Short mmCIF file of C-alpha atoms in Angstrom, two decimals:
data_model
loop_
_atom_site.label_atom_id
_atom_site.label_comp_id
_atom_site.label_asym_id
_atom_site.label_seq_id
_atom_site.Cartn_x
_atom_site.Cartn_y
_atom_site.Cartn_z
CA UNK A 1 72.20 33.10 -22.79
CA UNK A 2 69.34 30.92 -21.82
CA UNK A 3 69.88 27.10 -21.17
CA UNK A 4 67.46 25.33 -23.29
CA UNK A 5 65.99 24.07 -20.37
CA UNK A 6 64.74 27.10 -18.54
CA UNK A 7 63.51 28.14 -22.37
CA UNK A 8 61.36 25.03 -22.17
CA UNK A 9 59.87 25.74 -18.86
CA UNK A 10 59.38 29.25 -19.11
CA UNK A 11 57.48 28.31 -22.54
CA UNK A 12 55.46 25.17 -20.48
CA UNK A 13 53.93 27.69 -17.76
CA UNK A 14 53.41 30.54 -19.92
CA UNK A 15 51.21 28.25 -22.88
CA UNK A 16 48.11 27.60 -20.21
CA UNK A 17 48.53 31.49 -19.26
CA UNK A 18 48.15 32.23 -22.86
CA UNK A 19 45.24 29.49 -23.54
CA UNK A 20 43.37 30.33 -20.72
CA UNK A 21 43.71 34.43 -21.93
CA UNK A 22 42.35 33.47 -25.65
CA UNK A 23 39.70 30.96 -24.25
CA UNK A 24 38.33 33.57 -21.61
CA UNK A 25 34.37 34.28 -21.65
CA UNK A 26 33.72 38.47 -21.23
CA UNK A 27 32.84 39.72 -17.99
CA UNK A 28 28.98 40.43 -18.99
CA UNK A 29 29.09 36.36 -19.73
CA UNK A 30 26.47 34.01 -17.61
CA UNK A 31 28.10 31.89 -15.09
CA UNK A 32 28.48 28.56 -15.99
CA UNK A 33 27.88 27.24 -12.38
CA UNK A 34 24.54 26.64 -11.47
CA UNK A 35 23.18 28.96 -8.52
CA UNK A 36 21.69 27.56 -5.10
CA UNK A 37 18.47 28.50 -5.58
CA UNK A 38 18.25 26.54 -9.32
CA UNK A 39 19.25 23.53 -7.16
CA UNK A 40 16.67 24.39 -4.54
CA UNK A 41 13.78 24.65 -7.21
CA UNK A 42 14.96 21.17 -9.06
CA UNK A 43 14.65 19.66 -5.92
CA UNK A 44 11.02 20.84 -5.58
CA UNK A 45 7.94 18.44 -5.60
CA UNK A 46 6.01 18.73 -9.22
CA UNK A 47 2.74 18.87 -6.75
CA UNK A 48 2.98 20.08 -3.18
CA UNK A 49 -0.06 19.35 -0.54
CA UNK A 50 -1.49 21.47 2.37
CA UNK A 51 -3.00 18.46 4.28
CA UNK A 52 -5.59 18.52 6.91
CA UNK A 53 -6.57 15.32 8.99
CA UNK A 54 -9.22 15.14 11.74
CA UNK A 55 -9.62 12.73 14.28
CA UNK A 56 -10.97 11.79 18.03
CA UNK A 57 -9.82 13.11 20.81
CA UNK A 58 -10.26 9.69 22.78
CA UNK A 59 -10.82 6.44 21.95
CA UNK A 60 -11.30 3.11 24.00
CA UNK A 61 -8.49 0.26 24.18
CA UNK A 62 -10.19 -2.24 21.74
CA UNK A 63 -11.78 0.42 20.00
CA UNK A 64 -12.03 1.88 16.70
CA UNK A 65 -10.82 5.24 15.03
CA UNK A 66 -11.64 7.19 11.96
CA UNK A 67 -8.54 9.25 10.71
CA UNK A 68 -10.01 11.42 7.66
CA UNK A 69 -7.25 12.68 5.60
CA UNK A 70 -8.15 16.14 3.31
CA UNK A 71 -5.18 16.59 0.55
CA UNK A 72 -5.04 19.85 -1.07
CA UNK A 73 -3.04 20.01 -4.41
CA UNK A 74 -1.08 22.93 -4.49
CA UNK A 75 0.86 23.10 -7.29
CA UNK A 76 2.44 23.91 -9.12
CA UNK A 77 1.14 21.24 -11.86
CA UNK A 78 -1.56 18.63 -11.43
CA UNK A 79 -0.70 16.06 -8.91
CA UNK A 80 -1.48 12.20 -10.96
CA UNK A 81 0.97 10.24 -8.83
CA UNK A 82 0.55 10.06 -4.51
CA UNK A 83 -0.71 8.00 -1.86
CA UNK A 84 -2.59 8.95 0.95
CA UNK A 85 -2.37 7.38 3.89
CA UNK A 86 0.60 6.96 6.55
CA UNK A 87 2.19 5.51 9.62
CA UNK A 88 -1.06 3.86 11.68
CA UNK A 89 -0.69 3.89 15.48
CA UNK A 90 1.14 0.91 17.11
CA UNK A 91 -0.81 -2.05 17.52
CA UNK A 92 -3.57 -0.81 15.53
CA UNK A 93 -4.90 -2.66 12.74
CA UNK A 94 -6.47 -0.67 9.25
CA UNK A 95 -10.61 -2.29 9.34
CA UNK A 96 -12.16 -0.60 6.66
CA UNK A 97 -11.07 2.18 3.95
CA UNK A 98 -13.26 4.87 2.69
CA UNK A 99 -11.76 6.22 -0.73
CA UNK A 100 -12.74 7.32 -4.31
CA UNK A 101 -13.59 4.53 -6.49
CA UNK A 102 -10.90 2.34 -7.41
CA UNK A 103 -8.57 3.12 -4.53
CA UNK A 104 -6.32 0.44 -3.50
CA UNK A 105 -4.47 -0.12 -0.27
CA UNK A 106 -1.67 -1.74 1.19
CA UNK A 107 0.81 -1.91 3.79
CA UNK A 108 4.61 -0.91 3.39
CA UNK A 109 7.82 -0.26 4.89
CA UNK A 110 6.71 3.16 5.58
CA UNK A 111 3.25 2.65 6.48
CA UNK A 112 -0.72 1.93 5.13
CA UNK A 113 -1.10 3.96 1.72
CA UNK A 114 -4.26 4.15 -0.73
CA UNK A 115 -3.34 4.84 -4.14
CA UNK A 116 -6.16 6.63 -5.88
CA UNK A 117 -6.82 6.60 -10.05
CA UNK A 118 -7.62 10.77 -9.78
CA UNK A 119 -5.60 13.13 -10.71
CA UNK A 120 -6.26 16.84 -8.56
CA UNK A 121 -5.43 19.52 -10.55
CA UNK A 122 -4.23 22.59 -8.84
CA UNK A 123 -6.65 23.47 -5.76
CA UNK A 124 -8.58 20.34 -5.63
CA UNK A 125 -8.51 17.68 -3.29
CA UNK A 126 -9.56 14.22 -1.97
CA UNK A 127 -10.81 12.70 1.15
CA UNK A 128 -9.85 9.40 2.28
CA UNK A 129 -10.91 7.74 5.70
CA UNK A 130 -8.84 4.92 7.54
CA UNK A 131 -10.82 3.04 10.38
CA UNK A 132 -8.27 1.38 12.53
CA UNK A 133 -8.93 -1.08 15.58
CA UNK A 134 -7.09 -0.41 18.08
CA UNK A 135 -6.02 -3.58 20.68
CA UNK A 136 -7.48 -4.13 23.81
CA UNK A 137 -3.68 -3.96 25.48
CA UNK A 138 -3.38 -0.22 23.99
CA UNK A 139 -2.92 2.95 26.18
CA UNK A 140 -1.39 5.88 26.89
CA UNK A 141 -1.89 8.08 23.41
CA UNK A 142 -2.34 6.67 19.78
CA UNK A 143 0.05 8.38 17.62
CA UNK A 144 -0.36 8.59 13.80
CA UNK A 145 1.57 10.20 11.37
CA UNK A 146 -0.91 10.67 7.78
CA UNK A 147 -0.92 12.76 4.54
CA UNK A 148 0.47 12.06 1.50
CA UNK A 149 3.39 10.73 -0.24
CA UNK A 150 3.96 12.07 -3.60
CA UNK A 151 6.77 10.94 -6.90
CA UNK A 152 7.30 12.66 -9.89
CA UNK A 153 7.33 9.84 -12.38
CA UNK A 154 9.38 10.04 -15.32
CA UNK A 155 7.83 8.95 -18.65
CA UNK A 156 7.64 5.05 -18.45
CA UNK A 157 7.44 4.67 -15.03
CA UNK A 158 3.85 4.87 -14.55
CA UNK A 159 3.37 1.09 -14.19
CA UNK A 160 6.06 0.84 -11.38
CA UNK A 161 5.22 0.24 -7.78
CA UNK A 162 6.30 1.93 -4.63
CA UNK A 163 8.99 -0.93 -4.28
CA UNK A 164 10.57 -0.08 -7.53
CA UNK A 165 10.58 3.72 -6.69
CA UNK A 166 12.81 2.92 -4.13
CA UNK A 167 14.79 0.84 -5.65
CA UNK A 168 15.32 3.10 -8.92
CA UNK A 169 16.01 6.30 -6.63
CA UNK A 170 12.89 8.12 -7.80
CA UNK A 171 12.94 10.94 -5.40
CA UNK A 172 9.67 11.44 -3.75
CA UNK A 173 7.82 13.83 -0.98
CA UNK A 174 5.82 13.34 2.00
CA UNK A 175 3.42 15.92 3.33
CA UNK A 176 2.29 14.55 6.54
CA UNK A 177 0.48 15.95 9.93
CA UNK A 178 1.15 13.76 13.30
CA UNK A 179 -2.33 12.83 14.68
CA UNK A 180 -2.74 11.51 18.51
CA UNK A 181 -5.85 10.18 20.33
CA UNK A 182 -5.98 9.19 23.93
CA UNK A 183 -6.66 5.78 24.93
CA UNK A 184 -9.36 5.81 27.59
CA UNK A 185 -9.54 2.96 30.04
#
């Protein structure tokens, strides 16, 4: 005869056995775990960029340079929320911005970005210039780094500032091409 104990063992690991068993989903069931590429494609940009920026090959210390940035929206949706500028060469000042009517600019952590009132739908895109002055104690190569930075806002956030992104998490994307000149003496 059984000691009541081992009865109430024997019943405590074979109750899961027999939960588990009557709770079990078929075989033909959908996993309930989510796949690595549904991770990959939530992690994806609502608008992606090809971006295309031309420059000069040279430049003189003291000089100026144009940097004209081309942002292509790519899609998948309509991109209504980037910023097109970037990281300006070191000890290079932005002079004078050439952008789609009621562009505005500013300098931030990450660099000198225009934020423009379009929205591109898929396949359009927008040219901005950036004329920076370069010091007269510059040489070697000018090195910029310029695209665009783009968010997906969530509903209510359109209002926010680059700050706030941040500071909320708001994932964002940068699409940018490295740009160098050489400083002629």
């Amino acid at each position: 005869m059984l000691h009541p104990i081992s009865k109430i063992t024997a019943f405590a690991l074979a109750a899961p056995l027999a939960g588990t068993m009557l709770l079990a989903t078929p075989a033909s069931a959908a996993p309930t775990t989510a796949t690595a590429g549904a991770v990959t494609k939530a992690d994806d940009p609502f608008s992606s960029f090809a971006i295309k920026v031309t420059a000069p090959k040279r430049a003189r210390a003291g000089g100026k340079i144009t940097y004209r940035i081309r942002a292509t929206n790519k899609g998948p949706y309509v991109a209504d929320s980037f910023w097109t500028g970037g990281a300006l060469p070191k000890g290079s000042k932005p002079s004078a911005v050439y952008a789609p009517k009621g562009t505005e600019c500013g300098v931030y952590q990450d660099g000198f970005w225009c934020f423009t009132p379009n929205a591109l739908e898929v396949g359009e895109y927008e040219t901005v210039d950036i004329v920076v002055k370069l010091s007269r104690k510059a040489r070697g190569t000018a090195t910029a780094v310029l695209g665009v930075d783009t968010v997906d806002l969530p509903t209510g956030a359109e209002t926010l500032n680059r700050e706030e992104f941040a500071r909320m998490g708001i994932k964002h994307w940068y699409f940018v091409k490295k740009v160098k000149t050489r400083i002629a003496r």
